[in-house]
Amino acid sequence: MRESEMCAVIDLNEPSQDLAPLTNERPVGTMPFAGRYRLVDFPLSAISNAGIRTAGIFLPRSSRSVEDHIRSGQAWDLDTITGGVFSFPYVATRDYSDPVNIHRYYDNYLTFLIKSKSRYVFITGARNVSNLDVNALLQFHQASPNPISAVYRSVPTTMADPDQEGFVLGEDNEVIGFAPSHELPERTSDHTKPISMQMYLTRTDYLIELLSRVQNSGEFTRLPQLLHEEIVSAQANAFEYTGYCATIHDIQSYYQANMDMLNEENFHALLFSQRAIFTKNKNEAPTYFAPEADVLGSLLGTGGQIEGQVRHSVLFRNVTVEDGAHVADSIVMQSSHIGKNAMLSCVIMDKGCIVGPNVKLQGTSSAPIVLAKGTTILDQAAAEEVLQS
Amino acid sequence: MRESEMCAVIDLNEPSQDLAPLTNERPVGTMPFAGRYRLVDFPLSAISNAGIRTAGIFLPRSSRSVEDHIRSGQAWDLDTITGGVFSFPYVATRDYSDPVNIHRYYDNYLTFLIKSKSRYVFITGARNVSNLDVNALLQFHQASPNPISAVYRSVPTTMADPDQEGFVLGEDNEVIGFAPSHELPERTSDHTKPISMQMYLTRTDYLIELLSRVQNSGEFTRLPQLLHEEIVSAQANAFEYTGYCATIHDIQSYYQANMDMLNEENFHALLFSQRAIFTKNKNEAPTYFAPEADVLGSLLGTGGQIEGQVRHSVLFRNVTVEDGAHVADSIVMQSSHIGKNAMLSCVIMDKGCIVGPNVKLQGTSSAPIVLAKGTTILDQAAAEEVLQS
Amino acid sequence: MNTEMLAMILAGGQGTRLGKLTRFTAKPAVPFGGRYRIIDFALSNCSNSGVNTVGVVTQYQPLELNAHIQNGASWGLAEKNAGVTVLQPYASSEGEKWFQGTAHAIYQNIAYIDLYSPKYVLILSGDHIYKMDYEAMLAYHKAQHASLTVGVLPVSMDEAPRFGIMNTDETNRIVQFEEKPKHPKSNLASMGIYIFNWAPLKKLLMDSYSTDGRMEDFGHDVIPAYLNRNEPTYAYAFHGYWKDVGTIKSLWQANMEFLEPDNPLDIDDRNWRIYSRNDALPPMFITETAKVHRSMVVDGCYVAGEVDHSVLSQNVKIGTGSVIKDSMIMPNAVIGKNVTIDHAIVGERAIIGDGGQVIGSDDDIAVVGFQEVLGRMEEDK
Amino acid sequence: MNTEMLAMILAGGQGTRLGKLTRFTAKPAVPFGGRYRIIDFALSNCSNSGVNTVGVVTQYQPLELNAHIQNGASWGLAEKNAGVTVLQPYASSEGEKWFQGTAHAIYQNIAYIDLYSPKYVLILSGDHIYKMDYEAMLAYHKAQHASLTVGVLPVSMDEAPRFGIMNTDETNRIVQFEEKPKHPKSNLASMGIYIFNWAPLKKLLMDSYSTDGRMEDFGHDVIPAYLNRNEPTYAYAFHGYWKDVGTIKSLWQANMEFLEPDNPLDIDDRNWRIYSRNDALPPMFITETAKVHRSMVVDGCYVAGEVDHSVLSQNVKIGTGSVIKDSMIMPNAVIGKNVTIDHAIVGERAIIGDGGQVIGSDDDIAVVGFQEVLGRMEEDK
């Protein structure tokens, strides 16, 4: 039965403090992306495209947006009778000096893994936006000697974030250690460093045994940390992902990843490949371009009303750009409204923001202005106030 | 649009301490009932049969069993594009001296009610097992003068639990007060007392206004208490439900309600009426009655294997009764196993219990023996141990 | 099962007047307005009106229609004891059953309708663009104690000779039906929308097929029979936007009207949404070389050329230097570079090679058929 | 879309040999084993084998079959770009399309199959009771580099003259096909299960219909043509429980075998579940006056009489004093009081009035048809 060949664990407990205010009411995993998606659509689509029908979602503190988005999992074929989405409540703030809580922590994972009746488990987060072929990873794993495989990408030394964690690789391309990027040796052949994508594949029974062992030891180590230790001690097979990838860890990286999608090559690699990206469906009317609309180099969702000028921007669904408004190098999320003759440049507007007529907001690409969800700025005085707060 | 005529709120935060150990890992709402159902199937089916497609489920502390059971809501047509199940996390243990938490408490309800775009809202719990015609309640409400309606049933004075709460009714059958049953005057016409079923119907905008008012006052009153006060101050129209009803509040009432279903009249009234009771579907094989099977006066789920004697009992799915075993006046939940020549009388076995060969367990109808989920009793010595603990 | 009113959508027509656009698909599956197929309007009206049991009667090239409708969940119509059922011809022990006309199609599907024991049956056509509340029409039908209510559209007296015209008395009771009258007495045109009390209609159809008086068509046979027998038959006037898109010209016109900002169809009205099947497509990409004005564009489009007063459907690609004007481009069409398209409808999956020209006029809309290929693309990475 | 192997279930047969049981329903929709309909076995085998695109070809009384299958979700077959499609006759611009035989039914649905561009097509029959892993058969097909693999069942040499027999060489390659040979050379009976490489089969069918050599039937036309042309054609032997339930006798027998505790069908095996549509029904109620032995009973049953060595389907009612023996009772049948039923099949929704007798024998199974009413019930609250 192919359905139970693999299951997946998506852990949405990822660092989000540097993404505030966009992550005030959502985890990194449900941040809107590229005019239509949420970040979690990428791992969900990857597993769906690999034929995986059983997924465990480990919920973060603000779980409402995750549940609203995933619902029954239908958009990713995760609602079949042989599979399903199983969500596990947020547990990070429990008191883990209490042995009962320690026991429960592992029980959540163990229950899911045992019920999945799968041979392999794929473990991922959502902040590494990519379009991974999980079946290729499985084939690689099956042909490799060690019990766990870990995914990395090669980042040119000049582009590597010095704090991102990378692999120290052994002679047979096995993981022998971890180090922050700036401490890693450059691979001389192509001047890159192998950066971890925090995605793993292993046999389900192997992970069950690992978790049971830790559970019985009475010690407490969270799964990400556990895997971290395990891939070194088990000398994980290192699988290189070569497609587009961005790690969303702060406002700047989020902004840049969206802007990356305005490059046709990136757009096609991530969103228009053989492996489609699925998302929750919405019935919206087509976007209307008025006689005076002037849009260039941009991505737009449906349901929009465009009367003004849009340059090099990402607009989500139901966005209105009124007559005479200029929007450049910006990200405008769902149901936001930009008034007549407003001028926006390098701005990130969260859902449902309103910018009034003639308001000017000018950020920079290295420090875009961020408007939190539902912000209303009716005039320039209000704008100054918001910017100073 | 009929879909948005009504929405429903199902609040699963109901007292469960007297139902331990059956409620150790589940709320009252997901207690198995009558060989096939969970208690929450009754309110869910009532709203589904009334054409309601939008429901808010307020989750109790142990929410896993609720989410596993309801999933997308498909079994109750609550997964359509125009509606859905919206679940709200458990909040009862938050610190409500904190104004932020107070605000959020009401926001949960308000968000749901506003999003529902409904004209009316039906509010219920799950512990009053019944088969209510919610459309009849709506028609009654529309024809009644006061802004809220409350459901009661007439319980013969001799059968009324003295602590259950009833209505003090005015001349026009409006609610003018609350009192525990033993303090209520008997209605001389039929020697009954009007007992509250904790089900209400009101205009959605009315409830929104009520909740907003309290939210803005800064005081904190939970919704059940709020409704409690409101139906007196607004002199709620009292709607009488006349079908089968049982309030599940302790082991004895739970046991009795299951035994009630072995009476054909109750069985038909609750489970075989015009308004079908829907539940999560399971693919099980037929139940096999072996040559020596001897079953009388019992309800059985599918997937069973019956070789022994069963009398006046309720067996859920996948139950095995081995050769020579006797099961009488008992409730045996899913996947339990009763060994050769075991003798059970007045026993409640939770899911996945095993009783070994020749073991005797003899409870009484007023004090049934309860085996917690997964209990294994291999011999009589183990039985004594379990009974004494 | 018991359903108050069940809808039957007659989606059987081959739509020969739509020519190349329906060679491989049924007319109701023809795309409209960028995001929709024609039948979405009838299905969404049903959903919004609380009519949740719908039979779709079809016998012509049903593959795409079936794939579009699936189980009806896209329109909120996949409930227990309800839902959308596609009804095709089948064989019974009495022989093979093809549909010979609108009333005959109902006659052949009596067994389906009786599964739900409806009190009323709503008959709809699958090829009209409009938003209508059938629940209000049913309320009217009940209030009049009608046996049959016919949806009618007031048209100008000039246009009336092109329609089936209902002549009514002062109570809206229909006293006469005239098919395309030269000298119309009224301006109430039949929309082909009927609410019947099911029991008498079923009896009439069964009686007619057990004798020689076979009732094949509602307009031609059934309505005259109802009037003859003095059955209470009323007209229910509809006043909103309504368009029969049965010809190339009217389909093109309806798409152009759809572009008007104050189009009375009001597609954006969130209280009466038009639902459709949703595909997994990326957002629209408008490149640095594009110009888009007075147009509707949807998911999956890639626009590098100029689009003026046109409708682009899902997954349409427009190459650089191309100009699309006063046209409707259907899903998955690929337009190469330096193409000119004017007053045209381009069918699904059509390919227009570089430099191609597809030019029609107000009186003669140019059409590129389903999967038709004109010219060829230059090599391009 | 791209599917490695697509399944086509040929469910078209009227099943005339099942007589009164199929007067209003297609054979694959006939109930079996209390909880199932015959087609559940083929659909569940597909689901368990990872074959998730399935076309069900039918033209006879499809209403119940359609209502049963819906969108295939009950079998886990409702995925995007996959799923179950019921394929009925339709009209194209070339005319009306009825299915004239097994191969002709595939020919008429080439457009459907090509939607998924499969490499392999699995042909199944909708009226067999068995559990089979088609994925293992495909692996065999690939390993042999076959163009066609035929599922075969080793039967006893006595039985062989009743079947289509495949004569093979030592590599399992089929060298000869004999329909019901008087003197069989082998005991490998065709199960009517085929894996074809789609491209050559499509070409063969299209060529045959563009000339006079129309290939209507797989056994009669296609397999001989494959052998003639020396296409690599292999036999794949199946060794589990397999039953064709095409006659009243064999349907009854299969139900009786289903009651055997060590029945090799192993319906309880959780690694190869047989799925079916689930209705909302209460648990079974066994009253104080019942006796139930050696029997299968399911949800919704109400048993007040004696049931011995019988299968009761969903929602069956057995009144007090009645005795049901060696019989199969189909869904929603109502058996009154003091009825005797022995060696019988009682059809769906049949009603047997009080005191009725339906008695057959091993050689002549008694049958009460779909919705048939025998006798009448006493007044009873």
Coordinates of C-alpha atoms in Angstrom, one line a residue, chain D residues 65-195:
Chain D
L65 CA -24.3 2.5 -8.7
N66 CA -23.7 6.3 -9.0
A67 CA -25.2 7.0 -5.6
H68 CA -23.0 4.3 -4.1
I69 CA -19.8 5.4 -5.7
Q70 CA -20.3 9.2 -5.5
N71 CA -16.8 10.7 -5.7
G72 CA -14.9 7.6 -4.5
A73 CA -14.0 9.1 -1.2
S74 CA -15.4 6.1 0.6
W75 CA -12.6 4.0 -0.9
G76 CA -10.0 6.7 -0.4
L77 CA -10.1 7.5 -4.1
A78 CA -11.1 11.2 -4.2
E79 CA -7.7 12.8 -4.7
K80 CA -6.8 15.7 -6.9
N81 CA -5.9 14.7 -10.5
A82 CA -7.2 11.2 -9.7
G83 CA -10.5 9.7 -8.4
V84 CA -13.3 7.6 -9.6
T85 CA -15.3 8.7 -12.7
V86 CA -18.4 6.9 -13.7
L87 CA -18.4 6.7 -17.5
Q88 CA -21.7 6.4 -19.3
P89 CA -22.7 6.6 -22.9
Y90 CA -22.7 10.0 -24.5
A91 CA -23.1 11.8 -27.8
S92 CA -20.2 13.3 -29.6
S93 CA -20.2 15.2 -32.9
E94 CA -19.7 11.8 -34.5
G95 CA -22.9 10.4 -33.0
E96 CA -24.2 8.5 -30.0
K97 CA -21.9 6.1 -28.2
W98 CA -23.1 2.9 -26.7
F99 CA -20.8 0.2 -25.5
Q100 CA -20.9 -3.0 -27.6
G101 CA -18.4 -5.1 -25.7
T102 CA -15.5 -5.0 -23.2
A103 CA -12.9 -3.8 -25.7
H104 CA -15.4 -1.5 -27.4
A105 CA -16.2 0.1 -24.0
I106 CA -12.5 1.0 -23.7
Y107 CA -12.4 2.3 -27.2
Q108 CA -15.3 4.6 -26.5
N109 CA -13.5 6.0 -23.5
I110 CA -10.1 6.7 -25.0
A111 CA -10.6 10.5 -24.4
Y112 CA -11.1 9.8 -20.6
I113 CA -8.0 7.6 -20.4
D114 CA -5.9 10.0 -22.3
L115 CA -6.7 12.8 -19.8
Y116 CA -4.3 11.0 -17.4
S117 CA -1.7 9.8 -19.9
P118 CA -1.2 6.5 -18.2
K119 CA 1.6 4.1 -19.1
Y120 CA -0.5 1.1 -18.1
V121 CA -4.2 0.4 -18.1
L122 CA -5.6 -2.2 -15.8
I123 CA -8.9 -3.7 -17.0
L124 CA -11.1 -5.2 -14.3
S125 CA -14.5 -6.7 -14.0
G126 CA -17.0 -5.2 -11.5
D127 CA -18.5 -8.5 -10.4
H128 CA -15.9 -10.6 -8.8
I129 CA -15.4 -11.2 -5.0
Y130 CA -11.6 -11.4 -4.3
K131 CA -8.7 -9.5 -2.7
M132 CA -5.8 -9.0 -5.1
D133 CA -2.7 -6.7 -5.1
Y134 CA -2.6 -5.1 -8.6
E135 CA 0.6 -3.4 -7.7
A136 CA 2.3 -6.8 -7.4
M137 CA 0.8 -7.8 -10.8
L138 CA 2.2 -4.6 -12.3
A139 CA 5.6 -5.3 -10.9
Y140 CA 5.4 -8.7 -12.6
H141 CA 4.2 -7.1 -15.9
K142 CA 7.2 -4.8 -15.8
A143 CA 9.7 -7.6 -14.9
Q144 CA 8.5 -9.7 -17.9
H145 CA 8.6 -6.7 -20.2
A146 CA 5.1 -7.7 -21.2
S147 CA 2.8 -5.8 -23.4
L148 CA -0.2 -7.6 -21.9
T149 CA -0.4 -9.5 -18.7
V150 CA -3.5 -11.6 -18.0
G151 CA -4.6 -12.5 -14.5
V152 CA -5.2 -16.3 -14.3
L153 CA -6.6 -18.6 -11.7
P154 CA -5.4 -22.2 -11.5
V155 CA -8.6 -24.3 -11.5
S156 CA -9.0 -28.1 -11.4
M157 CA -8.8 -29.8 -14.7
D158 CA -12.4 -30.8 -14.3
E159 CA -13.5 -27.2 -14.1
A160 CA -11.2 -26.0 -16.9
P161 CA -13.7 -26.6 -19.7
R162 CA -16.0 -24.0 -18.2
F163 CA -13.4 -21.2 -18.6
G164 CA -11.2 -19.3 -21.0
I165 CA -7.9 -21.2 -20.7
M166 CA -4.5 -19.8 -21.2
N167 CA -1.8 -22.2 -22.4
T168 CA 1.6 -20.9 -21.4
D169 CA 5.3 -21.9 -22.0
E170 CA 7.8 -22.4 -19.2
T171 CA 8.3 -18.6 -18.9
N172 CA 4.5 -18.1 -18.3
R173 CA 4.3 -16.5 -21.7
I174 CA 0.8 -17.2 -23.2
V175 CA 1.1 -19.2 -26.4
Q176 CA -2.5 -20.1 -26.9
F177 CA -5.9 -19.0 -25.7
E178 CA -8.8 -21.4 -25.8
E179 CA -12.4 -20.4 -24.9
K180 CA -14.1 -23.3 -23.0
P181 CA -11.9 -26.1 -24.4
K182 CA -13.4 -29.6 -24.3
H183 CA -9.9 -31.0 -23.8
P184 CA -8.0 -28.3 -21.9
K185 CA -4.2 -28.4 -22.1
S186 CA -3.8 -26.2 -19.0
N187 CA -5.7 -25.2 -15.9
L188 CA -5.1 -21.5 -16.0
A189 CA -8.5 -19.8 -16.3
S190 CA -8.7 -16.2 -17.3
M191 CA -10.0 -13.9 -14.6
G192 CA -10.9 -11.1 -17.0
I193 CA -8.1 -9.0 -15.4
Y194 CA -5.6 -7.4 -17.8
I195 CA -2.7 -5.0 -17.6

